[in-house]
Amino acid sequence: MAIILGYKVVERAPLFSGEPPIQNGEHPPANRSIVRGNCEFFLSVCVSTCLSLCLPVYLFICSSVRPKVRFSRIPCKPCRLRRCQEQGMSTSNFQFNRDILKRILPRSVEIFVGKPESVIFCDPSSSQKTFIDIQNLVDTTRNILKNGAESPLTGRNQLQKLSNGFGGFTSQLSVRVLGTMSKDETVDCWEYYITTTAKWLNYFDEFKLLEDEMQLKIALSIWHVWGRLEKHAITAILRKQKLFSDRHIIVVGRNVLVNLETFEYDHTWLTKYPPEQVEFFTGVKSLELYEAVDHLIDLEPTQVELTYMLAQLSFHYVGKRFQGEILKITEKFQQILSDDLHEYYVKELEKPRYSERLAKMMKVNNIIQKHVREIRPKAELARTFDIFSVEFSHPEVFHDTGF
């Protein structure tokens, strides 16, 4: 049994133990009560309390209080303070910020957004937006689809025709390296991928059988996933050609190269927050970029295989996004192209066992699909907390792009 006195503990020995009292200089036995005091007041309290309980009491008394007592072991607080001062302790040389716990408050949502909690979800009608009108780009895309393919359609099947059309875009590569990117370069990338995707679709016979508005809807929906795989493929081709060896250098559009470790992106048109605070939402330096390129370098897909990967990724995405009639159409497209790919392996390459290679191709597509799915919650958070200060005339065109 223990009796708590202030901040000291008195262990109770058996009552009426009958043991003789301890002599000066001796240690008390383990089963006897011990009171450790820091001052005469505390000692008097301990003694009076123990005596009232008929307990034998043994005291370790500070030598400063009773100098003649030889079994003192624990000095009182004033004695300890005096010893520290004798060793040079002073209030003038305290060391701060050595706590294990950080004193800096974490960046909460209120601190990050710059609004109090009471108004954080209010309609930000007063915030200034960068308005981007892409009506001319939409009209240009519509005209491209109406005019059809730029060159005659050649090929034994539809996959081969699509492949020949894609080869016309990548036959001559002239790249340039950018140190900085801003709004103008970003818009140029959008224009390049939207128009190039429409030109590529013109080489697909089944696609051209659709109504004009359906063609436009599909083209304006798949351009960003098509562009993701295309820029990864071009990056892999350039690295295989030893044009550069740094894996941080990638193609971002219209044969433009950037070094993800050194280039600077001007976010002033996109958000009011510093770049390091919105990098989570923009995904400029996503690991998906490196992973997909590395797999493409190991795979070394032929032009026909890369064309199939582009088509499968694009039609699978748009079918899952819209469901219904578009899903049925895109499933038919994928079946036609799958049959053409089988014919390519069996008859042209004479390689009937191609399942392992096909699995590697789908692994790259799955990486991109996973990245697109990860963008959605980030974009929702950005819209909820008004992170991006940009508004589009056709927001459906930029669905799942992160903006």
Tab-separated table of C-alpha atoms in Angstrom:
chain	number	residue	atom	x	y	z
A	1	MET	CA	0.000	0.000	0.000
A	2	ALA	CA	1.300	3.498	-0.869
A	3	ILE	CA	0.364	6.825	0.705
A	4	ILE	CA	0.755	9.858	-1.602
A	5	LEU	CA	1.912	12.966	0.235
A	6	GLY	CA	2.131	15.987	-2.049
A	7	TYR	CA	4.382	14.653	-4.801
A	8	LYS	CA	6.154	12.076	-2.614
A	9	VAL	CA	5.297	8.414	-2.086
A	10	VAL	CA	5.397	6.757	1.345
A	11	GLU	CA	5.436	2.968	1.192
A	12	ARG	CA	3.670	1.383	4.104
A	13	ALA	CA	5.400	-1.429	6.011
A	14	PRO	CA	3.488	-4.085	7.984
A	15	LEU	CA	1.970	-2.641	11.145
A	16	PHE	CA	3.631	-3.533	14.451
A	17	SER	CA	6.572	-5.114	12.700
A	18	GLY	CA	8.534	-5.112	15.900
A	19	GLU	CA	11.828	-4.524	14.158
A	20	PRO	CA	14.465	-2.437	15.966
A	21	PRO	CA	15.054	1.142	14.848
A	22	ILE	CA	17.751	1.798	12.287
A	23	GLN	CA	21.052	3.323	13.382
A	24	ASN	CA	22.741	6.278	11.721
A	25	GLY	CA	24.582	5.313	8.559
A	26	GLU	CA	22.645	2.092	8.011
A	27	HIS	CA	20.298	1.374	5.108
A	28	PRO	CA	16.710	0.511	5.967
A	29	PRO	CA	15.454	-2.919	4.911
A	30	ALA	CA	13.372	-3.218	1.765
A	31	ASN	CA	10.100	-3.819	3.579
A	32	ARG	CA	10.388	-0.732	5.801
A	33	SER	CA	8.802	2.655	5.158
A	34	ILE	CA	10.959	5.373	3.561
A	35	VAL	CA	10.108	9.057	3.392
A	36	ARG	CA	12.284	11.240	1.174
A	37	GLY	CA	11.936	14.893	2.092
A	38	ASN	CA	13.079	18.141	0.561
A	39	CYS	CA	12.483	20.481	3.479
A	40	GLU	CA	11.618	20.512	7.159
A	41	PHE	CA	7.982	21.316	6.438
A	42	PHE	CA	7.569	18.282	4.231
A	43	LEU	CA	9.385	16.122	6.778
A	44	SER	CA	7.093	17.241	9.560
A	45	VAL	CA	4.032	16.411	7.451
A	46	CYS	CA	5.415	12.982	6.597
A	47	VAL	CA	6.357	12.197	10.186
A	48	SER	CA	3.056	13.322	11.650
A	49	THR	CA	1.090	11.399	9.044
A	50	CYS	CA	3.045	8.196	9.502
A	51	LEU	CA	2.909	8.419	13.266
A	52	SER	CA	-0.853	8.796	13.135
A	53	LEU	CA	-0.929	5.506	11.218
A	54	CYS	CA	1.406	3.814	13.684
A	55	LEU	CA	4.053	3.339	11.005
A	56	PRO	CA	7.793	3.169	11.667
A	57	VAL	CA	9.352	6.132	9.871
A	58	TYR	CA	12.826	6.411	8.326
A	59	LEU	CA	13.926	9.694	6.835
A	60	PHE	CA	16.594	10.558	4.289
A	61	ILE	CA	17.209	14.145	5.354
A	62	CYS	CA	19.006	16.726	3.233
A	63	SER	CA	22.458	17.528	4.571
A	64	SER	CA	21.700	21.250	4.339
A	65	VAL	CA	18.867	20.796	6.834
A	66	ARG	CA	20.572	18.370	9.203
A	67	PRO	CA	24.335	18.432	8.567
A	68	LYS	CA	25.061	15.825	11.236
A	69	VAL	CA	22.919	13.143	9.624
A	70	ARG	CA	25.261	10.927	7.589
A	71	PHE	CA	22.772	8.892	5.534
A	72	SER	CA	21.451	11.815	3.477
A	73	ARG	CA	21.362	10.915	-0.240
A	74	ILE	CA	18.945	13.194	-2.080
A	75	PRO	CA	19.543	16.949	-1.788
A	76	CYS	CA	16.597	19.275	-1.591
A	77	LYS	CA	15.601	21.569	-4.421
A	78	PRO	CA	17.404	24.683	-3.056
A	79	CYS	CA	20.610	22.647	-2.728
A	80	ARG	CA	20.305	21.349	-6.274
A	81	LEU	CA	19.698	24.881	-7.552
A	82	ARG	CA	22.738	26.169	-5.651
A	83	ARG	CA	24.932	23.445	-7.165
A	84	CYS	CA	23.734	24.326	-10.684
A	85	GLN	CA	24.508	27.991	-10.106
A	86	GLU	CA	27.975	27.082	-8.849
A	87	GLN	CA	28.563	25.196	-12.119
A	88	GLY	CA	27.727	28.319	-14.137
A	89	MET	CA	24.005	28.038	-14.802
A	90	SER	CA	22.411	31.387	-15.556
A	91	THR	CA	19.136	32.698	-16.909
A	92	SER	CA	21.065	34.646	-19.548
A	93	ASN	CA	22.142	31.630	-21.622
A	94	PHE	CA	18.937	29.635	-22.020
A	95	GLN	CA	18.663	27.617	-25.249
A	96	PHE	CA	15.317	27.766	-26.996
A	97	ASN	CA	13.587	25.736	-29.765
A	98	ARG	CA	15.031	22.441	-28.571
A	99	ASP	CA	11.679	20.820	-27.888
A	100	ILE	CA	10.833	17.589	-29.655
A	101	LEU	CA	7.400	18.937	-30.532
A	102	LYS	CA	7.394	21.644	-33.181
A	103	ARG	CA	6.288	25.076	-32.100
A	104	ILE	CA	5.285	26.077	-35.652
A	105	LEU	CA	1.569	25.619	-36.225
A	106	PRO	CA	0.657	23.289	-39.114
A	107	ARG	CA	-0.784	24.855	-42.262
A	108	SER	CA	-4.500	24.305	-41.906
A	109	VAL	CA	-7.006	24.747	-44.702
A	110	GLU	CA	-7.956	28.143	-43.291
A	111	ILE	CA	-4.322	29.320	-43.310
A	112	PHE	CA	-3.674	27.915	-46.805
A	113	VAL	CA	-6.770	29.441	-48.401
A	114	GLY	CA	-6.489	32.671	-46.430
A	115	LYS	CA	-10.098	32.659	-45.256
A	116	PRO	CA	-11.623	32.073	-41.828
A	117	GLU	CA	-13.542	28.869	-41.276
A	118	SER	CA	-16.866	30.698	-41.160
A	119	VAL	CA	-16.625	31.875	-44.793
A	120	ILE	CA	-14.355	29.259	-46.343
A	121	PHE	CA	-17.212	27.609	-48.270
A	122	CYS	CA	-18.888	30.817	-49.392
A	123	ASP	CA	-19.340	31.554	-53.072
A	124	PRO	CA	-16.108	33.279	-54.232
A	125	SER	CA	-17.924	35.605	-56.601
A	126	SER	CA	-15.532	38.463	-55.931
A	127	SER	CA	-12.355	36.564	-56.865
A	128	GLN	CA	-10.770	37.437	-60.189
A	129	LYS	CA	-10.706	34.684	-62.822
A	130	THR	CA	-8.576	34.200	-65.911
A	131	PHE	CA	-11.118	33.521	-68.653
A	132	ILE	CA	-9.968	31.313	-71.528
A	133	ASP	CA	-12.185	31.211	-74.598
A	134	ILE	CA	-11.555	28.150	-76.793
A	135	GLN	CA	-14.479	28.636	-79.159
A	136	ASN	CA	-12.136	29.187	-82.110
A	137	LEU	CA	-10.261	25.996	-81.216
A	138	VAL	CA	-13.533	24.047	-81.089
A	139	ASP	CA	-14.524	25.423	-84.507
A	140	THR	CA	-11.114	24.492	-85.916
A	141	THR	CA	-11.486	20.951	-84.597
A	142	ARG	CA	-14.937	20.663	-86.139
A	143	ASN	CA	-13.571	21.747	-89.527
A	144	ILE	CA	-10.703	19.242	-89.300
A	145	LEU	CA	-13.166	16.411	-88.728
A	146	LYS	CA	-15.374	17.557	-91.608
A	147	ASN	CA	-12.476	17.829	-94.059
A	148	GLY	CA	-11.278	14.290	-93.382
A	149	ALA	CA	-7.786	12.815	-93.614
A	150	GLU	CA	-4.940	14.961	-94.903
A	151	SER	CA	-3.485	12.105	-96.987
A	152	PRO	CA	-4.993	9.061	-98.766
A	153	LEU	CA	-5.980	6.166	-96.524
A	154	THR	CA	-3.646	3.223	-97.042
A	155	GLY	CA	-3.410	-0.057	-95.164
A	156	ARG	CA	-4.750	-3.592	-95.166
A	157	ASN	CA	-7.021	-2.923	-92.175
A	158	GLN	CA	-8.204	-0.055	-90.005
A	159	LEU	CA	-5.441	-0.432	-87.432
A	160	GLN	CA	-2.857	-0.185	-90.188
A	161	LYS	CA	-4.518	2.960	-91.544
A	162	LEU	CA	-4.491	4.543	-88.102
A	163	SER	CA	-0.845	3.575	-87.753
A	164	ASN	CA	0.068	5.168	-91.078
A	165	GLY	CA	-1.736	8.331	-90.049
A	166	PHE	CA	0.119	8.461	-86.745
A	167	GLY	CA	3.427	7.915	-88.520
A	168	GLY	CA	2.871	11.095	-90.506
A	169	PHE	CA	2.840	13.107	-87.273
A	170	THR	CA	6.063	11.596	-85.892
A	171	SER	CA	8.128	11.088	-89.061
A	172	GLN	CA	10.124	14.287	-88.533
A	173	LEU	CA	10.955	15.274	-84.972
A	174	SER	CA	12.538	18.653	-84.276
A	175	VAL	CA	12.616	19.375	-80.562
A	176	ARG	CA	13.450	22.445	-78.531
A	177	VAL	CA	14.140	22.803	-74.819
A	178	LEU	CA	12.214	25.291	-72.692
A	179	GLY	CA	13.503	26.696	-69.427
A	180	THR	CA	10.214	28.314	-68.450
A	181	MET	CA	6.562	27.736	-69.295
A	182	SER	CA	3.695	30.150	-68.982
A	183	LYS	CA	0.129	30.519	-70.178
A	184	ASP	CA	1.067	30.870	-73.857
A	185	GLU	CA	3.089	27.636	-73.952
A	186	THR	CA	0.349	25.788	-72.076
A	187	VAL	CA	-2.358	26.928	-74.483
A	188	ASP	CA	-0.127	25.954	-77.406
A	189	CYS	CA	0.114	22.411	-75.994
A	190	TRP	CA	-3.678	22.220	-75.717
A	191	GLU	CA	-4.121	23.335	-79.305
A	192	TYR	CA	-1.537	20.856	-80.555
A	193	TYR	CA	-3.041	17.804	-78.866
A	194	ILE	CA	-6.673	18.663	-79.624
A	195	THR	CA	-6.053	19.256	-83.332
A	196	THR	CA	-3.623	16.327	-83.703
A	197	THR	CA	-6.091	13.938	-82.057
A	198	ALA	CA	-8.804	15.044	-84.497
A	199	LYS	CA	-6.466	14.572	-87.479
A	200	TRP	CA	-5.528	11.106	-86.241
A	201	LEU	CA	-9.172	10.043	-85.834
A	202	ASN	CA	-9.816	10.947	-89.485
A	203	TYR	CA	-7.844	7.820	-90.457
A	204	PHE	CA	-10.304	5.508	-88.661
A	205	ASP	CA	-13.074	4.395	-91.039
A	206	GLU	CA	-15.533	3.299	-88.337
A	207	PHE	CA	-15.156	6.598	-86.533
A	208	LYS	CA	-15.959	8.569	-89.684
A	209	LEU	CA	-19.319	6.774	-89.921
A	210	LEU	CA	-20.537	8.587	-86.805
A	211	GLU	CA	-22.510	11.819	-86.870
A	212	ASP	CA	-20.501	15.034	-86.910
A	213	GLU	CA	-21.467	16.086	-83.375
A	214	MET	CA	-20.628	12.647	-82.013
A	215	GLN	CA	-17.217	12.796	-83.687
A	216	LEU	CA	-16.573	16.212	-82.168
A	217	LYS	CA	-17.679	15.102	-78.702
A	218	ILE	CA	-15.350	12.100	-78.713
A	219	ALA	CA	-12.407	14.068	-80.104
A	220	LEU	CA	-12.769	16.818	-77.482
A	221	SER	CA	-12.975	14.205	-74.719
A	222	ILE	CA	-9.990	11.959	-75.475
A	223	TRP	CA	-7.353	14.500	-76.487
A	224	HIS	CA	-5.667	14.720	-73.066
A	225	VAL	CA	-5.320	10.950	-72.493
A	226	TRP	CA	-4.192	10.514	-76.109
A	227	GLY	CA	-1.680	13.308	-75.566
A	228	ARG	CA	-0.341	11.781	-72.344
A	229	LEU	CA	0.582	8.524	-74.044
A	230	GLU	CA	1.862	10.277	-77.166
A	231	LYS	CA	4.282	12.517	-75.276
A	232	HIS	CA	5.536	9.560	-73.221
A	233	ALA	CA	6.121	7.602	-76.435
A	234	ILE	CA	7.993	10.479	-78.095
A	235	THR	CA	10.112	10.905	-74.958
A	236	ALA	CA	10.990	7.202	-75.047
A	237	ILE	CA	11.884	7.394	-78.759
A	238	LEU	CA	14.199	10.369	-78.215
A	239	ARG	CA	15.919	8.684	-75.284
A	240	LYS	CA	16.440	5.516	-77.314
A	241	GLN	CA	17.987	7.651	-80.052
A	242	LYS	CA	20.464	9.000	-77.447
A	243	LEU	CA	19.258	12.541	-78.052
A	244	PHE	CA	19.425	12.966	-74.282
A	245	SER	CA	20.020	10.629	-71.342
A	246	ASP	CA	18.610	12.585	-68.405
A	247	ARG	CA	15.380	10.868	-67.323
A	248	HIS	CA	14.094	14.180	-65.958
A	249	ILE	CA	13.774	15.550	-69.522
A	250	ILE	CA	10.362	14.860	-71.077
A	251	VAL	CA	8.234	16.017	-73.997
A	252	VAL	CA	5.326	18.232	-72.959
A	253	GLY	CA	3.796	19.052	-76.339
A	254	ARG	CA	4.533	19.992	-79.951
A	255	ASN	CA	7.998	18.450	-79.538
A	256	VAL	CA	8.846	20.754	-76.635
A	257	LEU	CA	11.269	19.389	-74.036
A	258	VAL	CA	11.541	20.470	-70.405
A	259	ASN	CA	13.723	19.340	-67.521
A	260	LEU	CA	11.394	18.655	-64.606
A	261	GLU	CA	14.180	19.339	-62.112
A	262	THR	CA	15.163	22.782	-63.390
A	263	PHE	CA	12.360	24.329	-65.427
A	264	GLU	CA	10.076	26.965	-63.929
A	265	TYR	CA	6.338	27.170	-64.499
A	266	ASP	CA	4.570	30.519	-64.300
A	267	HIS	CA	1.425	29.880	-62.227
A	268	THR	CA	0.341	33.511	-61.963
A	269	TRP	CA	-2.391	33.078	-64.586
A	270	LEU	CA	-3.584	29.847	-62.977
A	271	THR	CA	-3.613	30.507	-59.231
A	272	LYS	CA	-2.785	33.131	-56.626
A	273	TYR	CA	-0.776	30.681	-54.521
A	274	PRO	CA	2.990	29.997	-54.759
A	275	PRO	CA	4.074	27.093	-57.018
A	276	GLU	CA	5.311	24.912	-54.161
A	277	GLN	CA	1.871	25.085	-52.528
A	278	VAL	CA	-0.126	24.039	-55.621
A	279	GLU	CA	2.243	21.374	-56.943
A	280	PHE	CA	-0.011	18.741	-55.368
A	281	PHE	CA	-2.911	19.906	-57.544
A	282	THR	CA	-1.036	20.546	-60.791
A	283	GLY	CA	0.926	17.278	-60.832
A	284	VAL	CA	3.648	18.857	-62.962
A	285	LYS	CA	6.319	16.561	-61.512
A	286	SER	CA	4.227	13.419	-61.185
A	287	LEU	CA	6.079	10.099	-60.880
A	288	GLU	CA	3.705	8.719	-63.505
A	289	LEU	CA	5.777	10.570	-66.113
A	290	TYR	CA	8.938	8.640	-65.259
A	291	GLU	CA	7.262	5.266	-64.775
A	292	ALA	CA	5.419	5.230	-68.094
A	293	VAL	CA	8.478	6.356	-70.064
A	294	ASP	CA	10.684	3.694	-68.463
A	295	HIS	CA	8.220	0.951	-69.401
A	296	LEU	CA	7.979	2.230	-72.979
A	297	ILE	CA	11.766	2.201	-73.322
A	298	ASP	CA	11.867	-1.426	-72.197
A	299	LEU	CA	8.932	-2.376	-74.435
A	300	GLU	CA	10.093	-0.601	-77.618
A	301	PRO	CA	6.645	-0.815	-79.259
A	302	THR	CA	6.322	-0.832	-83.022
A	303	GLN	CA	4.285	1.870	-84.704
A	304	VAL	CA	1.306	-0.488	-85.024
A	305	GLU	CA	1.522	-1.483	-81.359
A	306	LEU	CA	1.751	2.131	-80.240
A	307	THR	CA	-1.244	3.007	-82.408
A	308	TYR	CA	-3.265	0.244	-80.784
A	309	MET	CA	-2.236	1.488	-77.327
A	310	LEU	CA	-3.380	5.010	-78.212
A	311	ALA	CA	-6.719	3.771	-79.533
A	312	GLN	CA	-7.392	1.377	-76.660
A	313	LEU	CA	-6.557	3.989	-74.024
A	314	SER	CA	-8.658	6.693	-75.689
A	315	PHE	CA	-11.765	4.638	-76.495
A	316	HIS	CA	-11.751	2.869	-73.127
A	317	TYR	CA	-11.596	6.216	-71.324
A	318	VAL	CA	-14.370	7.935	-73.274
A	319	GLY	CA	-16.639	4.881	-73.026
A	320	LYS	CA	-16.279	4.710	-69.236
A	321	ARG	CA	-16.812	8.440	-68.948
A	322	PHE	CA	-20.069	8.752	-70.893
A	323	GLN	CA	-21.487	5.200	-70.786
A	324	GLY	CA	-24.659	4.532	-72.791
A	325	GLU	CA	-24.456	4.841	-76.559
A	326	ILE	CA	-20.851	6.039	-76.574
A	327	LEU	CA	-19.793	2.993	-74.532
A	328	LYS	CA	-21.358	0.652	-77.109
A	329	ILE	CA	-19.647	2.525	-79.939
A	330	THR	CA	-16.215	2.490	-78.322
A	331	GLU	CA	-16.471	-1.198	-77.387
A	332	LYS	CA	-17.132	-1.945	-81.060
A	333	PHE	CA	-14.095	0.158	-82.012
A	334	GLN	CA	-11.878	-1.743	-79.575
A	335	GLN	CA	-13.082	-5.104	-80.866
A	336	ILE	CA	-12.285	-4.160	-84.472
A	337	LEU	CA	-8.807	-2.939	-83.577
A	338	SER	CA	-8.132	-5.992	-81.387
A	339	ASP	CA	-8.891	-8.278	-84.342
A	340	ASP	CA	-6.583	-6.211	-86.526
A	341	LEU	CA	-3.809	-6.435	-83.912
A	342	HIS	CA	-4.202	-10.224	-83.788
A	343	GLU	CA	-3.872	-10.367	-87.553
A	344	TYR	CA	-0.774	-8.172	-87.348
A	345	TYR	CA	0.936	-10.514	-84.891
A	346	VAL	CA	-0.063	-13.775	-86.580
A	347	LYS	CA	0.294	-12.936	-90.269
A	348	GLU	CA	2.825	-10.109	-90.444
A	349	LEU	CA	5.098	-10.833	-87.475
A	350	GLU	CA	4.345	-14.582	-87.423
A	351	LYS	CA	4.142	-14.434	-83.660
A	352	PRO	CA	0.957	-16.159	-82.501
A	353	ARG	CA	2.023	-16.110	-78.839
A	354	TYR	CA	1.934	-12.422	-78.031
A	355	SER	CA	0.107	-12.391	-74.690
A	356	GLU	CA	3.196	-11.359	-72.716
A	357	ARG	CA	3.879	-8.421	-74.987
A	358	LEU	CA	0.235	-7.374	-74.937
A	359	ALA	CA	0.298	-7.436	-71.127
A	360	LYS	CA	3.254	-5.024	-71.113
A	361	MET	CA	1.397	-2.690	-73.460
A	362	MET	CA	-1.677	-2.688	-71.224
A	363	LYS	CA	0.526	-2.050	-68.182
A	364	VAL	CA	1.560	1.307	-69.636
A	365	ASN	CA	-2.067	2.179	-70.403
A	366	ASN	CA	-3.108	1.206	-66.880
A	367	ILE	CA	-0.492	3.553	-65.422
A	368	ILE	CA	-1.997	6.460	-67.344
A	369	GLN	CA	-5.563	5.455	-66.448
A	370	LYS	CA	-4.592	5.286	-62.784
A	371	HIS	CA	-3.080	8.761	-62.982
A	372	VAL	CA	-6.272	10.126	-64.548
A	373	ARG	CA	-8.336	8.630	-61.711
A	374	GLU	CA	-6.010	10.213	-59.148
A	375	ILE	CA	-6.507	13.620	-60.754
A	376	ARG	CA	-10.255	13.675	-60.085
A	377	PRO	CA	-10.267	14.079	-56.277
A	378	LYS	CA	-7.475	16.640	-56.504
A	379	ALA	CA	-9.451	18.666	-59.034
A	380	GLU	CA	-12.525	18.452	-56.813
A	381	LEU	CA	-10.539	19.800	-53.868
A	382	ALA	CA	-9.160	22.608	-56.018
A	383	ARG	CA	-12.672	23.625	-57.086
A	384	THR	CA	-14.016	23.388	-53.535
A	385	PHE	CA	-11.339	25.634	-52.059
A	386	ASP	CA	-11.030	27.902	-55.093
A	387	ILE	CA	-7.362	27.027	-55.698
A	388	PHE	CA	-7.330	27.744	-59.430
A	389	SER	CA	-8.378	31.156	-60.699
A	390	VAL	CA	-9.145	30.088	-64.275
A	391	GLU	CA	-12.440	29.711	-66.109
A	392	PHE	CA	-13.044	28.048	-69.491
A	393	SER	CA	-15.682	28.733	-72.088
A	394	HIS	CA	-15.991	24.942	-72.590
A	395	PRO	CA	-15.170	23.328	-69.205
A	396	GLU	CA	-16.184	19.845	-70.418
A	397	VAL	CA	-13.162	19.836	-72.746
A	398	PHE	CA	-10.826	20.001	-69.719
A	399	HIS	CA	-12.558	17.328	-67.668
A	400	ASP	CA	-9.991	15.074	-65.934
A	401	THR	CA	-7.118	17.327	-66.971
A	402	GLY	CA	-6.638	18.735	-63.461
A	403	PHE	CA	-7.894	22.252	-64.261
